[in-house]
Coordinates of C-alpha atoms in Angstrom, one line a residue:
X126 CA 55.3 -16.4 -1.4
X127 CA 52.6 -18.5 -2.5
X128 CA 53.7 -21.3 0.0
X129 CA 53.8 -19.3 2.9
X130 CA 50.8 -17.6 2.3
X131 CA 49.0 -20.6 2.7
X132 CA 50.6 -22.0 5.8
X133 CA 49.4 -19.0 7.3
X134 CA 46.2 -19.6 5.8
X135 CA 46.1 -23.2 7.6
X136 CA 47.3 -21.5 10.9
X137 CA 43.9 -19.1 11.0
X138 CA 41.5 -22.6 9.9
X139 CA 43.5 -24.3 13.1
X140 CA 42.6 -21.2 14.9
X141 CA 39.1 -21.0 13.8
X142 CA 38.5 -24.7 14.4
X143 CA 40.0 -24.4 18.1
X144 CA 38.0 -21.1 19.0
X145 CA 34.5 -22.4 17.3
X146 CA 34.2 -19.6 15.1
X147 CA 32.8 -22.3 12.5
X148 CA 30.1 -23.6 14.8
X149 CA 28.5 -26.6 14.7
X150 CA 27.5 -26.7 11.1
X151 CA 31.2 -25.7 9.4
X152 CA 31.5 -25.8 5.8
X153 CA 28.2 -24.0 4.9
X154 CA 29.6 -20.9 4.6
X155 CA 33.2 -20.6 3.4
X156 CA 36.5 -18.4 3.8
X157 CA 36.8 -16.6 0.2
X158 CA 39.8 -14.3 1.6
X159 CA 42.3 -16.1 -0.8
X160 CA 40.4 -15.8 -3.9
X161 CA 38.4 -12.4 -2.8
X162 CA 39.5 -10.5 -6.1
X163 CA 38.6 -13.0 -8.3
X164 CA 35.2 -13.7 -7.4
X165 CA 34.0 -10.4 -6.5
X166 CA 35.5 -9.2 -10.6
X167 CA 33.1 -12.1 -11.6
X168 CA 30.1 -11.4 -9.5
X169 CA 30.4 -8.2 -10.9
X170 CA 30.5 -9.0 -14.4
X171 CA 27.3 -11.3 -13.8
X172 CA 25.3 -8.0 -12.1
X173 CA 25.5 -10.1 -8.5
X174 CA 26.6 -9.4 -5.2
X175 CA 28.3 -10.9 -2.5
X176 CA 27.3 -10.8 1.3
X177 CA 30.5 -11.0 3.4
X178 CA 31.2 -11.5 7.6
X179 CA 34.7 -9.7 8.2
X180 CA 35.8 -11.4 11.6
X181 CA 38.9 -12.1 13.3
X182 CA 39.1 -15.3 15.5
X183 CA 40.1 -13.6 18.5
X184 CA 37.0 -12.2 18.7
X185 CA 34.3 -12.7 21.6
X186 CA 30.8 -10.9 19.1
X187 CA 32.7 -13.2 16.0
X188 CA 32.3 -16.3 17.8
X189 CA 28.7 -15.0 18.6
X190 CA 28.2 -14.4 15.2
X191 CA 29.2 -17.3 13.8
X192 CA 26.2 -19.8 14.2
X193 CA 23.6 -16.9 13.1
X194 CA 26.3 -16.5 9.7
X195 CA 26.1 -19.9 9.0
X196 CA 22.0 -19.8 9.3
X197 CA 22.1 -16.7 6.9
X198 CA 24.3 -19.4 4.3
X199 CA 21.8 -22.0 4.2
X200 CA 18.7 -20.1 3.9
X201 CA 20.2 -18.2 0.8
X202 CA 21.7 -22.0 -0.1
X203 CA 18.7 -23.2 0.0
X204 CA 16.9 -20.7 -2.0
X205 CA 19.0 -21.1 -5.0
X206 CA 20.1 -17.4 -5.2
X207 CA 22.6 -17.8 -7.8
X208 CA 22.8 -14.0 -7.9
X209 CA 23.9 -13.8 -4.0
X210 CA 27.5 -15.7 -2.6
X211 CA 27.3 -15.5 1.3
X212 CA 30.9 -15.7 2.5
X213 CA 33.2 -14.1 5.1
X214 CA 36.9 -13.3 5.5
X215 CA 39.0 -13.6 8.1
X216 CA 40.4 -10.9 8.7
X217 CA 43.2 -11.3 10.8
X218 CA 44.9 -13.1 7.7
X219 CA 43.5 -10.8 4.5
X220 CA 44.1 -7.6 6.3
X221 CA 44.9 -6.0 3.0
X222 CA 41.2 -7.1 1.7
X223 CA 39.5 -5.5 5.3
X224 CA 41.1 -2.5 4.4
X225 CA 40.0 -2.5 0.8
X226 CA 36.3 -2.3 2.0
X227 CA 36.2 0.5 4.6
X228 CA 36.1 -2.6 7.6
X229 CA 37.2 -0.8 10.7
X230 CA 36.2 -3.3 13.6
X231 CA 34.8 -7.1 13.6
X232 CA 32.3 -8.6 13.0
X233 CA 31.4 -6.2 9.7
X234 CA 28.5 -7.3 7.8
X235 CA 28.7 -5.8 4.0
X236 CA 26.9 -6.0 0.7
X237 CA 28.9 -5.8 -2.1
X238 CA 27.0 -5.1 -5.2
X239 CA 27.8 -4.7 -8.9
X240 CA 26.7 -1.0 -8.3
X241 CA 26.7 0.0 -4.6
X242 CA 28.2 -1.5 -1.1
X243 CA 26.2 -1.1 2.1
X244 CA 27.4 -1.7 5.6
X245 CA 25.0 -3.2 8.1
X246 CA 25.0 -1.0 10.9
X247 CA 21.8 -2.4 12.9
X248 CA 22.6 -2.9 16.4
X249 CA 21.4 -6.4 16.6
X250 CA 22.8 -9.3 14.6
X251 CA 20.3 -11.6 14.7
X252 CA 18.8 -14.0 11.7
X253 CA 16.0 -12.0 11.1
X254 CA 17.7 -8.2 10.9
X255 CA 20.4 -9.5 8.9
X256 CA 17.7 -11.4 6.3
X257 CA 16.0 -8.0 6.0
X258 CA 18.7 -5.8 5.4
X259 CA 20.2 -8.2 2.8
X260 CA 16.7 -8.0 1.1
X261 CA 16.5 -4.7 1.3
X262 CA 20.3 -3.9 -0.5
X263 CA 19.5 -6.6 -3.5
X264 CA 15.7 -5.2 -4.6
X265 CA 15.5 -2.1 -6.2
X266 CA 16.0 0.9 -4.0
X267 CA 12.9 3.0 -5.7
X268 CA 9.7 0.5 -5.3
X269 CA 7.3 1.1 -8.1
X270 CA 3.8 1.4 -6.9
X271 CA 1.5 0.1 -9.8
X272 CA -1.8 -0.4 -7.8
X273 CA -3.8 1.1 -5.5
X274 CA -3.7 -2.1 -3.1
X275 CA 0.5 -2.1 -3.3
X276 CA 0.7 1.8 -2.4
X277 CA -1.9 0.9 0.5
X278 CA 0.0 -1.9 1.5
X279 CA 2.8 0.4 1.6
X280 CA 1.0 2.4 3.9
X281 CA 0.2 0.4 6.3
X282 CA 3.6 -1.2 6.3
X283 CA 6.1 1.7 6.8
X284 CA 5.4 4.2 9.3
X285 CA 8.0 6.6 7.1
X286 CA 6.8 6.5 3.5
X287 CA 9.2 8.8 1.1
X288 CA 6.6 8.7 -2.6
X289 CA 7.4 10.3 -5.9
X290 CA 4.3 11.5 -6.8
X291 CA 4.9 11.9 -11.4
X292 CA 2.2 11.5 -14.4
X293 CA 5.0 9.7 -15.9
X294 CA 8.3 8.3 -15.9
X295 CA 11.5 10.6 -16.2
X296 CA 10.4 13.7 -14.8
X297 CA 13.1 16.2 -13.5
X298 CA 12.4 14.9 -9.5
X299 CA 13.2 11.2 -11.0
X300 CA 17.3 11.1 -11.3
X301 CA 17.8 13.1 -7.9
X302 CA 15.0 11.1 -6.1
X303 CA 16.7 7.4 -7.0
X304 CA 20.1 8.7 -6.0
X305 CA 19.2 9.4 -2.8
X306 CA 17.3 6.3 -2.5
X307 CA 19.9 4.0 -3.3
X308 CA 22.2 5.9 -0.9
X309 CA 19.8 5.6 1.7
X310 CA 17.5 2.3 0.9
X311 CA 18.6 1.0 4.2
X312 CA 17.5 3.3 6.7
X313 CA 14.3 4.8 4.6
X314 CA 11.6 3.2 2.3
X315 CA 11.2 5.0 -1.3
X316 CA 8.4 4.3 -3.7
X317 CA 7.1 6.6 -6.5
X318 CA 3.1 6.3 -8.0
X319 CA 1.4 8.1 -10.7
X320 CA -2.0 10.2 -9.0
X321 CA -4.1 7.9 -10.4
X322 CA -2.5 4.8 -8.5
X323 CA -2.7 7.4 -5.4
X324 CA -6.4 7.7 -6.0
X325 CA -5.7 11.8 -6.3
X326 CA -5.6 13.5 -10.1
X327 CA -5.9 16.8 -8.7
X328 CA -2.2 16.7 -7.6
X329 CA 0.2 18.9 -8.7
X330 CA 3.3 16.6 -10.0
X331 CA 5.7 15.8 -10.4
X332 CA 5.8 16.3 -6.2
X333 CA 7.9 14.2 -3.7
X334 CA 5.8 13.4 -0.2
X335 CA 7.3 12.3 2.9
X336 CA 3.7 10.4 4.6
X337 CA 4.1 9.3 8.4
X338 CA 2.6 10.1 11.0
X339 CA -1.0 10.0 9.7
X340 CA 0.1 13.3 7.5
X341 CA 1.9 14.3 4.4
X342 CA 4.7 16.2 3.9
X343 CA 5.8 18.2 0.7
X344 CA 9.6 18.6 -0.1
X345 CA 9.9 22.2 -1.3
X346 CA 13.0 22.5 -3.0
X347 CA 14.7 26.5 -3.5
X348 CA 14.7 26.2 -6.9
X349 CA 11.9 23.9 -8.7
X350 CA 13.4 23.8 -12.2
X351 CA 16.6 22.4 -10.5
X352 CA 16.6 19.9 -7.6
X353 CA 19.8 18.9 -6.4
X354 CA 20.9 15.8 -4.7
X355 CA 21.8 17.0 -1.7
X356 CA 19.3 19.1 -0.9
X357 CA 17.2 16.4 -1.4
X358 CA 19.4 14.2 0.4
X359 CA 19.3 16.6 3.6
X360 CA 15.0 17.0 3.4
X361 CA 15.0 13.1 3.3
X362 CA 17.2 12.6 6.6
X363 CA 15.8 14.9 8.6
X364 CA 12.2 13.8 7.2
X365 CA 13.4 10.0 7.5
X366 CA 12.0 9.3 11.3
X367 CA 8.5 9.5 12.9
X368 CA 7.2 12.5 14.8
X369 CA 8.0 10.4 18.3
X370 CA 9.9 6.8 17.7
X371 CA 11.1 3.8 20.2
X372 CA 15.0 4.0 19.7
X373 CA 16.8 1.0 20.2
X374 CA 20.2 -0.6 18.9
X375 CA 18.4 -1.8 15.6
X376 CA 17.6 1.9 14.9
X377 CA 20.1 4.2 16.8
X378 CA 22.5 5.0 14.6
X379 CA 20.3 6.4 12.3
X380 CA 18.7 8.6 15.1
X381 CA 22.5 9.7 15.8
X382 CA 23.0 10.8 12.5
X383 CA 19.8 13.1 11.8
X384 CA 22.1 15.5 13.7
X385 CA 19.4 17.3 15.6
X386 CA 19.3 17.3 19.7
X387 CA 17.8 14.2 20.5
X388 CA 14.9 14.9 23.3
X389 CA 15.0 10.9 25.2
X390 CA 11.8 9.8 27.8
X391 CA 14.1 6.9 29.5
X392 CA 11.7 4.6 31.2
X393 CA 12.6 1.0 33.3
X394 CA 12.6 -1.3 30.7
X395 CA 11.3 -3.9 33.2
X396 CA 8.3 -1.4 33.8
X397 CA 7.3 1.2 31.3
X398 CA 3.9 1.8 32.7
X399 CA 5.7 3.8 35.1
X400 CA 6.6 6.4 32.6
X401 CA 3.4 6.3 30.6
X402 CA 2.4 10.2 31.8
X403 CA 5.7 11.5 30.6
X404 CA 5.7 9.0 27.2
X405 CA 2.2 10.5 26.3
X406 CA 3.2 14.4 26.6
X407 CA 6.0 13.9 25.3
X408 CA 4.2 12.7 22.3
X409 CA 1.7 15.1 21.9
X410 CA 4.5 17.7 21.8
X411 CA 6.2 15.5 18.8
X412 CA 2.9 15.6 16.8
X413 CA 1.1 18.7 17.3
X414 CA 4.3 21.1 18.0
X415 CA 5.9 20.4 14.2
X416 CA 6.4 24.0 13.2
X417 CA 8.2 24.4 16.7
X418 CA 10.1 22.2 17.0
X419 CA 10.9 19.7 14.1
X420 CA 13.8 21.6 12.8
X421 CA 15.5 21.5 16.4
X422 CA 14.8 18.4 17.8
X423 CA 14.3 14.2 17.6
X424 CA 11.4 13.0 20.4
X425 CA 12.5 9.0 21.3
X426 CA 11.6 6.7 24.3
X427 CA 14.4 5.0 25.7
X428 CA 13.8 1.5 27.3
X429 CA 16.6 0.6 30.4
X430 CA 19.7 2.7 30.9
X431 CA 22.5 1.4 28.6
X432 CA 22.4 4.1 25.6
X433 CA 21.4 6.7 28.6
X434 CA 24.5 5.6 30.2
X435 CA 26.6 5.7 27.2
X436 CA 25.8 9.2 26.2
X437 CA 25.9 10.7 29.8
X438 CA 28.5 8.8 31.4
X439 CA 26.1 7.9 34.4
X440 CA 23.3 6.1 35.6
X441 CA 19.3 7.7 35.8
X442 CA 18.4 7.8 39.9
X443 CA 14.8 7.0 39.3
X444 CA 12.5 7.0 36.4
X445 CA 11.2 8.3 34.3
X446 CA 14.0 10.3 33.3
X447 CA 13.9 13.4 30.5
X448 CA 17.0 14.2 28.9
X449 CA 18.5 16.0 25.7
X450 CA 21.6 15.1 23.9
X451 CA 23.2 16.8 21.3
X452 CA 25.0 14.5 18.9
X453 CA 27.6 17.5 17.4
X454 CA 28.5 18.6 20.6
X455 CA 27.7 15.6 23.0
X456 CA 26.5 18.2 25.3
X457 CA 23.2 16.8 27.4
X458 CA 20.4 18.2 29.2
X459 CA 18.8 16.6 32.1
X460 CA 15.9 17.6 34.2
X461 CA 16.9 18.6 37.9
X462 CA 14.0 17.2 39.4
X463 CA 11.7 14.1 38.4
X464 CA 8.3 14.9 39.1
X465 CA 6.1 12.1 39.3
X466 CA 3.6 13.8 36.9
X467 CA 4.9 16.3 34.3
X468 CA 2.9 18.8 32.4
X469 CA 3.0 19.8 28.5
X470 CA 4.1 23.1 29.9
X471 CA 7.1 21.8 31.6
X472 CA 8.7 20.0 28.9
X473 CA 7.8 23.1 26.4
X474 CA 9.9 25.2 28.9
X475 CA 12.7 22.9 29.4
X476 CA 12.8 22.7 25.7
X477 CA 13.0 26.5 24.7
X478 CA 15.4 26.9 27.4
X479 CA 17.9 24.6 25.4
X480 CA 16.4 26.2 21.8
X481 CA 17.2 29.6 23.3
X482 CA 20.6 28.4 25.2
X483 CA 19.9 29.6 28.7
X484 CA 19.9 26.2 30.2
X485 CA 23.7 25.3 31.1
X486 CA 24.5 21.8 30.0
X487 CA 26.8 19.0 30.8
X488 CA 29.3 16.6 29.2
X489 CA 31.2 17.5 26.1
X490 CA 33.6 16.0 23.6
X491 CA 36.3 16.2 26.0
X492 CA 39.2 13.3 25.7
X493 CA 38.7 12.0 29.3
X494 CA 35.2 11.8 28.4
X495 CA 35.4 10.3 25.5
X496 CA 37.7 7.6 26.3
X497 CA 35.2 6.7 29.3
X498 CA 32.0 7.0 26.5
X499 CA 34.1 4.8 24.4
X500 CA 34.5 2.2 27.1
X501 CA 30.4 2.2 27.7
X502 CA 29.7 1.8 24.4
X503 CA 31.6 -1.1 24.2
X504 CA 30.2 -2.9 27.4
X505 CA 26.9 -2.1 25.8
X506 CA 27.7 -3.7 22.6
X507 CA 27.2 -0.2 20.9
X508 CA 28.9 1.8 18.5
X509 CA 27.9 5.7 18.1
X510 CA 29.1 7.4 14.9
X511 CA 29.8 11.3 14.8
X512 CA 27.2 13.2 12.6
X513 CA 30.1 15.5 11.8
X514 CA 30.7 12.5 9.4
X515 CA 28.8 11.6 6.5
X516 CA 25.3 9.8 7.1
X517 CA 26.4 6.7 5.5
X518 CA 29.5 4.6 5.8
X519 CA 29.5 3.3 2.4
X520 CA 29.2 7.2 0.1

């Protein structure tokens, strides 16, 4: 057994060496398949991780992938991370180990802690997105705000801020609060101050604030004396985006999976003057229309027509276009016209017509339309997840 395991093994290198999945600098980053169980037990024991690329040779975005994987290597190489092993498994050969880890479709990126796993699920695999989610999954998921310049900084650096607001360490928001930050470090940041780091003693605590959107935001739990996890967990996601973001593949599954509709201003990405009028209401209805409408709906602007075409199985006839999807149902809303100058007034109507359901809409969850959604998404180098699943892969 042992013998023809590795003649197989050989058979994949050959492969790999004749597709170019190595690249042009091989060897940095090596195949730890055949000994996967072994060193994962020991990173364990030593409280590391391991970042692994699950590929198959065959494949077109794992040939892509492969010069950016070996980059990822080197810089961690040459940081001396003893407490990080960058590797990747081929997993055309080690199906059984794909299957271990929840990998259904190549290239996966995962982290593979001592405590917790996380799945990359950014829509661009470049250098620079991978770097950041890697830093993101090996610090701790609950930053610790000791001065008034780092909770500033924090500020100014997040445009979605979650803060545990406590006098002191341990109160009864602390346990729930750094569950739900570890489960969702990667799409949210989470921090927690005392009031005098805040610059605020008059504040009630312990308190947990979602600050974006040049406000703050108290989570008011139904029973005080005993917050739960997941009704933390469901304030936090629906909290966890800004009052009117730019959606794009780095961020678009997380936008899918706040399960809300998702009200889209699709503009020509060559030209997105052209939809400034429409971006700027639509805006002003994010921001100033909370109470209305933040339980109901998500406001994004769309650049180009791939995730419009994706979702609505067709192409926008002119821009800018104003459209509604509904992630549970994948039912949409489009307007019938596109005036070239829309008032706050329009889009409020077009918006309770959905809320109220008198406005027909199109598409569904059909099979036909599926399969033909399925087949976008993949030309478009997208993957959509159903919210009728959890919000992350790896719980």
């Amino acid at each position: 057994m042992f013998y023809q395991i590795n003649v197989v093994a050989v058979a994949g290198i050959l492969l790999q060496i004749f597709l170019g999945i190595n690249g042009a600098r091989a060897g940095i980053v090596q195949d730890i398949g055949v000994n996967f169980a072994e060193m994962r037990l020991d990173l364990m024991k030593r409280n590391a991780g391991m970042l692994v690329m699950f590929y198959s040779p065959e494949c077109g975005y794992c040939r892509k992938l492969a010069p950016v994987w070996e980059d990822v290597g080197a810089y961690y190489n040459k940081a001396g991370n003893s407490n990080l092993v960058v590797g990747k498994v081929d997993a055309s050969i080690f199906h059984d180990v794909a299957v271990q880890n929840d990998v259904m479709g190549y290239p996966t990126i995962r982290y593979l802690g001592s405590k917790r796993n996380y799945t990359y699920v950014g829509g661009s695999r470049t250098f620079e997105d991978i770097i950041h989610f890697t830093n993101k999954v090996t610090m701790p998921a609950v930053r610790n705000l000791i001065t008034n310049s780092l909770y500033k900084d924090a500020l100014n650096k997040h445009s979605v801020l979650f803060l545990l607001v406590q006098e002191k360490k341990g109160s009864q928001l602390e346990q729930p609060y750094l569950e739900v930050g570890e489960d969702l470090l990667i799409y949210c940041y989470f921090a927690k101050a005392t009031p005098a780091i805040i610059g605020d003693e008059s504040i009630d605590t312990p308190t947990i604030w979602v600050l974006k959107d040049g406000n703050r935001h108290l989570f008011e739990p139904s029973d005080a004396s005993n917050v739960t996890k997941n009704e933390l967990m469901t304030w936090v996601v629906s909290e966890s985006l800004p009052a009117f973001s730019r959606a794009g593949r780095a961020n678009f599954h997380h936008i899918m999976r706040v399960s809300k509709k998702l009200v889209f201003v699709v503009v020509d990405a060559k030209d997105e003057s052209s939809g400034k009028q429409l971006i700027d209401v639509v805006e002003d209805i994010a921001l100033t229309e909370r109470d209305r409408y933040h339980s109901s709906f998500i406001f994004a602007l769309l650049e180009g027509d791939d995730i419009f075409s994706a979702l609505t199985l067709s192409f926008p006839q002119q821009y800018p276009v104003l459209f509604v999807f509904d992630p549970v149902t994948e039912v949409f809303w489009v307007t019938d016209d596109s005036p070239t100058t829309y008032t706050a007034d329009d889009v409020n109507l077009f918006l309770e017509s959905i809320r109220s359901d008198s406005l027909r809409g199109r598409g569904g969850s059909g099979f036909t339309r599926k399969l033909h959604r399925v087949y976008l998404i993949y030309q478009t180098e997208l993957l959509l997840y159903s919210p009728k699943r959890h919000f992350l892969q790896h719980l």
